[in-house]
mmCIF file of C-alpha atoms in Angstrom:
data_model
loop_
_atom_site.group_PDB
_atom_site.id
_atom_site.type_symbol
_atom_site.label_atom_id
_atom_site.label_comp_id
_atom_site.label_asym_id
_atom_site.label_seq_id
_atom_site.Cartn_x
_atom_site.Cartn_y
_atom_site.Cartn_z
ATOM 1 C CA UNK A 1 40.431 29.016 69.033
ATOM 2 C CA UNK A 2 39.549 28.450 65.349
ATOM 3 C CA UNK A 3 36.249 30.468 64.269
ATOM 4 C CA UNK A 4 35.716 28.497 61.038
ATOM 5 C CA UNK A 5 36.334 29.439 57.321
ATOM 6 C CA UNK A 6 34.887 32.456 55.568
ATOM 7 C CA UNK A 7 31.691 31.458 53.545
ATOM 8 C CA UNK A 8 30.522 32.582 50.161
ATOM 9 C CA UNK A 9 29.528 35.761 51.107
ATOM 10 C CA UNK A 10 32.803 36.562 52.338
ATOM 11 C CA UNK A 11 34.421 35.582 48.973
ATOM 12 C CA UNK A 12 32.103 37.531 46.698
ATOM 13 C CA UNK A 13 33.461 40.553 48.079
ATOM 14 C CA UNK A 14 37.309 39.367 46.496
ATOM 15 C CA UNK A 15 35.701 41.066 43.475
ATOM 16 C CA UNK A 16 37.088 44.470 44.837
ATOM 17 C CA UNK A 17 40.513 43.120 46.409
ATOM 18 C CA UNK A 18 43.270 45.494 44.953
ATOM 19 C CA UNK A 19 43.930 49.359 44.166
ATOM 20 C CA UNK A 20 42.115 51.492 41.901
ATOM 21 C CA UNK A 21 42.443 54.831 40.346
ATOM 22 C CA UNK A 22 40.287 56.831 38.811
ATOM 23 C CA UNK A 23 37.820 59.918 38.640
ATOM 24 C CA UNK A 24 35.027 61.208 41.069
ATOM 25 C CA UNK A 25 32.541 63.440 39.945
ATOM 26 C CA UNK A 26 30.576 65.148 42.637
ATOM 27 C CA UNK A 27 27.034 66.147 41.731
ATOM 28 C CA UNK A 28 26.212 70.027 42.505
ATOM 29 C CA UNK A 29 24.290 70.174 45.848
ATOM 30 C CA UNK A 30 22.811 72.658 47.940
ATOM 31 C CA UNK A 31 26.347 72.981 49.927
ATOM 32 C CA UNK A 32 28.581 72.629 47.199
ATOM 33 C CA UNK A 33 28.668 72.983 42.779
ATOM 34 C CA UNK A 34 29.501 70.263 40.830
ATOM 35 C CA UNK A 35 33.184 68.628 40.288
ATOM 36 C CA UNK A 36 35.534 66.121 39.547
ATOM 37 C CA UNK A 37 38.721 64.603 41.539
ATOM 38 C CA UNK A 38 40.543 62.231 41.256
ATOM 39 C CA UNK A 39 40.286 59.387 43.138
ATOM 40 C CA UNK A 40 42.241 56.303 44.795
ATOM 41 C CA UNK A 41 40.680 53.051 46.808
ATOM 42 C CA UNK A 42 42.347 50.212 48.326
ATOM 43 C CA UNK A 43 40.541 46.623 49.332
ATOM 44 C CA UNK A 44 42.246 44.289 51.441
ATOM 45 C CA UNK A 45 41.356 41.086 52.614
ATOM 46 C CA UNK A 46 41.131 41.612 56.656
ATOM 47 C CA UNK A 47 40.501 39.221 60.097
ATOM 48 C CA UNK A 48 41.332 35.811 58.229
ATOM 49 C CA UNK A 49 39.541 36.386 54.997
ATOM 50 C CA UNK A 50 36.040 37.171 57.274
ATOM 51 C CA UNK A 51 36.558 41.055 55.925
ATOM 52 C CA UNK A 52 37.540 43.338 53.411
ATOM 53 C CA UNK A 53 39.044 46.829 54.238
ATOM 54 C CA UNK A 54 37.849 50.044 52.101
ATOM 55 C CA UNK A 55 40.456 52.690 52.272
ATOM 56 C CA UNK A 56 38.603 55.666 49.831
ATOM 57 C CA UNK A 57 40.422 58.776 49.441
ATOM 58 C CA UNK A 58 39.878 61.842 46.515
ATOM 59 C CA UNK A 59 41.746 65.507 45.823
ATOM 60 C CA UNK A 60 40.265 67.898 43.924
ATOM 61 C CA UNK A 61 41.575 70.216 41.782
ATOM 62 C CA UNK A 62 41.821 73.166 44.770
ATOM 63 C CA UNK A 63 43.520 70.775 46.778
ATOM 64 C CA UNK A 64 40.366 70.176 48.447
ATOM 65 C CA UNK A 65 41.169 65.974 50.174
ATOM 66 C CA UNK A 66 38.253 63.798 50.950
ATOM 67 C CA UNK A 67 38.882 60.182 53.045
ATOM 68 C CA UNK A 68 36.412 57.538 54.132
ATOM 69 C CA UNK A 69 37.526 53.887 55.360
ATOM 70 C CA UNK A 70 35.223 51.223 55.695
ATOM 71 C CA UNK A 71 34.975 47.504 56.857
ATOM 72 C CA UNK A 72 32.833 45.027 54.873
ATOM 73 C CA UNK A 73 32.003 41.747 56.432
ATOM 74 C CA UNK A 74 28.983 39.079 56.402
ATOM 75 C CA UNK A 75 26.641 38.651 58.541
ATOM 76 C CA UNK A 76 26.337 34.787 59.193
ATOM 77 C CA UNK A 77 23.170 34.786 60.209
ATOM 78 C CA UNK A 78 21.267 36.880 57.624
ATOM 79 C CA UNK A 79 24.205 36.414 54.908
ATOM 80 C CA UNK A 80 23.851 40.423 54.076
ATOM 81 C CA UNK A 81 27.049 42.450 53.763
ATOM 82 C CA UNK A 82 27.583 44.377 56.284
ATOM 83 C CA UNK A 83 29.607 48.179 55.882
ATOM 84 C CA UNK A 84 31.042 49.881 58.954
ATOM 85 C CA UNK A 85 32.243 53.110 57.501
ATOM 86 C CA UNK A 86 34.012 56.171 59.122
ATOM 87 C CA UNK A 87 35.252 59.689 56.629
ATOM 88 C CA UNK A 88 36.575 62.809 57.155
ATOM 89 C CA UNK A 89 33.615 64.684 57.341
ATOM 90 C CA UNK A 90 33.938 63.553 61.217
ATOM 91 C CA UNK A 91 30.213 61.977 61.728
ATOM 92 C CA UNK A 92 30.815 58.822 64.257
ATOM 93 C CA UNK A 93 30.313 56.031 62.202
ATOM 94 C CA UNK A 94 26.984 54.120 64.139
ATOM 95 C CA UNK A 95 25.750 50.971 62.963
ATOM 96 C CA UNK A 96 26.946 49.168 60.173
ATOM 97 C CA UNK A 97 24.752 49.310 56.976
ATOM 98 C CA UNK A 98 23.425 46.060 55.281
ATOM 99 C CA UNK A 99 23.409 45.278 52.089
ATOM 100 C CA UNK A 100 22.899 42.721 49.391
ATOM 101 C CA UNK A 101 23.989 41.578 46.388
ATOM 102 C CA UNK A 102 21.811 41.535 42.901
ATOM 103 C CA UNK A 103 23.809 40.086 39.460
ATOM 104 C CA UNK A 104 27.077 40.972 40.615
ATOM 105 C CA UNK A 105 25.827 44.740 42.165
ATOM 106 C CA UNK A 106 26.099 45.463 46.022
ATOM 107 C CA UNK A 107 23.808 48.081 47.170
ATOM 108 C CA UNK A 108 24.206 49.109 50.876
ATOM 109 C CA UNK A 109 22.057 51.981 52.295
ATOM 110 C CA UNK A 110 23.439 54.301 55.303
ATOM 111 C CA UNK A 111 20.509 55.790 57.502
ATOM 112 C CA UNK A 112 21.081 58.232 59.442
ATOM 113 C CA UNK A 113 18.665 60.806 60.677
ATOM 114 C CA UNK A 114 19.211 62.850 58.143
ATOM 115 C CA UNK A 115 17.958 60.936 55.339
ATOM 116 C CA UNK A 116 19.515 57.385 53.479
ATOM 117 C CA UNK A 117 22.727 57.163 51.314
ATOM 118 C CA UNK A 118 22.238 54.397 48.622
ATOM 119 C CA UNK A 119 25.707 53.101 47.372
ATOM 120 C CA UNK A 120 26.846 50.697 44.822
ATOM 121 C CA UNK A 121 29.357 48.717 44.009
ATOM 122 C CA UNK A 122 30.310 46.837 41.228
ATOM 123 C CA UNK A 123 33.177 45.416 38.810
ATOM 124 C CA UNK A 124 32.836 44.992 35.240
ATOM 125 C CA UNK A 125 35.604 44.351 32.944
ATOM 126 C CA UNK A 126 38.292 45.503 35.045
ATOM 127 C CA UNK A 127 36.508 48.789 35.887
ATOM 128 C CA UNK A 128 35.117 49.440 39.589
ATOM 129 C CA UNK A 129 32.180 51.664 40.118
ATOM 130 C CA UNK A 130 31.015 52.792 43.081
ATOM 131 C CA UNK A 131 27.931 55.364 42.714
ATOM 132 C CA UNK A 132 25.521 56.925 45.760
ATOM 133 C CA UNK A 133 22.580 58.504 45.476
ATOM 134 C CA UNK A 134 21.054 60.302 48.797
ATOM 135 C CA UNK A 135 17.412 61.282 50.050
ATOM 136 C CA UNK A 136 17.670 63.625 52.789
ATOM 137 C CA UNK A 137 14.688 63.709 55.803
ATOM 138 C CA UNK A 138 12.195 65.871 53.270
ATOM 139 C CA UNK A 139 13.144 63.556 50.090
ATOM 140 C CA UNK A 140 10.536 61.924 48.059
ATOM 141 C CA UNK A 141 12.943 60.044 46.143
ATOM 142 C CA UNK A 142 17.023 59.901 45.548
ATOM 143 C CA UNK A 143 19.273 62.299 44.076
ATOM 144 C CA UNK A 144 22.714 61.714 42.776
ATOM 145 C CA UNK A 145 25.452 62.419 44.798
ATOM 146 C CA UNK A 146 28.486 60.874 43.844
ATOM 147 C CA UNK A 147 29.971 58.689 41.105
ATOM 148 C CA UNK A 148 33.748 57.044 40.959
ATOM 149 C CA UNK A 149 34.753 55.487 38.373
ATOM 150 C CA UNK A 150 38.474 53.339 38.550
ATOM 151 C CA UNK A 151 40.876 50.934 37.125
ATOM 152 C CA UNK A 152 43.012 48.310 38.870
ATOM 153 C CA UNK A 153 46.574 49.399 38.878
#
């Protein structure tokens, strides 16, 4: 059975293919202070170019280890990127998240219903960034959360 060729939307996301290493620094939060680890993410193309595969992990400097994996893949339909995403904080992972790309940015927001985690994602100059901001249930507006910053290796 052939299911076609991957479109455009599919390709834009080759802009994260590869491994990165780097530095997360974890805003202070009611739950936790503020801190730093270092981090380590992996993109691979997936399912005949239609995906890319998020492998996210981060130590800190207690030893503390942090993992989240994810699946990015377009919607044909709509054309938004779509983000299944599972971590080791053990919430089931629900519906995928859409998102969409603005001048070379892709913002996807999580719902769940404890409030919305904004994330982006972009490449410049050889340096990823990935930033998310959260607004829990009571929220007026987003807070930062989290913000890693890597090179390709």
């Amino acid at each position: 059975m052939d299911g076609g060729q991957p479109g455009k939307g599919n390709s834009a996301l080759e802009v994260f293919l590869g491994h990165w290493t780097g530095v997360t620094e974890l805003a202070a939060t009611a739950w936790s202070p503020g801190r730093t680890a270092q981090a380590e993410v992996t993109f691979t193309r997936a399912a005949g170019g239609f995906a890319v595969v998020q492998s996210y992990r981060h130590v800190e400097a207690d030893g503390t280890h942090f993992e989240g994996h994810g699946v990015f893949t377009v919607d044909p339909d709509h054309h938004d990127t779509l983000w299944y995403y599972v971590d080791s904080m053990g919430g089931p992972p629900g519906v995928p998240a859409r998102g969409t790309w603005h001048e070379g940015t892709l913002t996807v927001e999580r719902r769940s219903e404890d409030g919305t985690a904004r994330h982006r994602f972009r490449v410049d100059d050889g340096v990823l960034t990935h930033t998310a901001d959260l607004r829990l249930r009571d929220d007026h507006g987003f807070r930062p959360f989290m913000r890693s910053v890597c090179r390709r290796v």
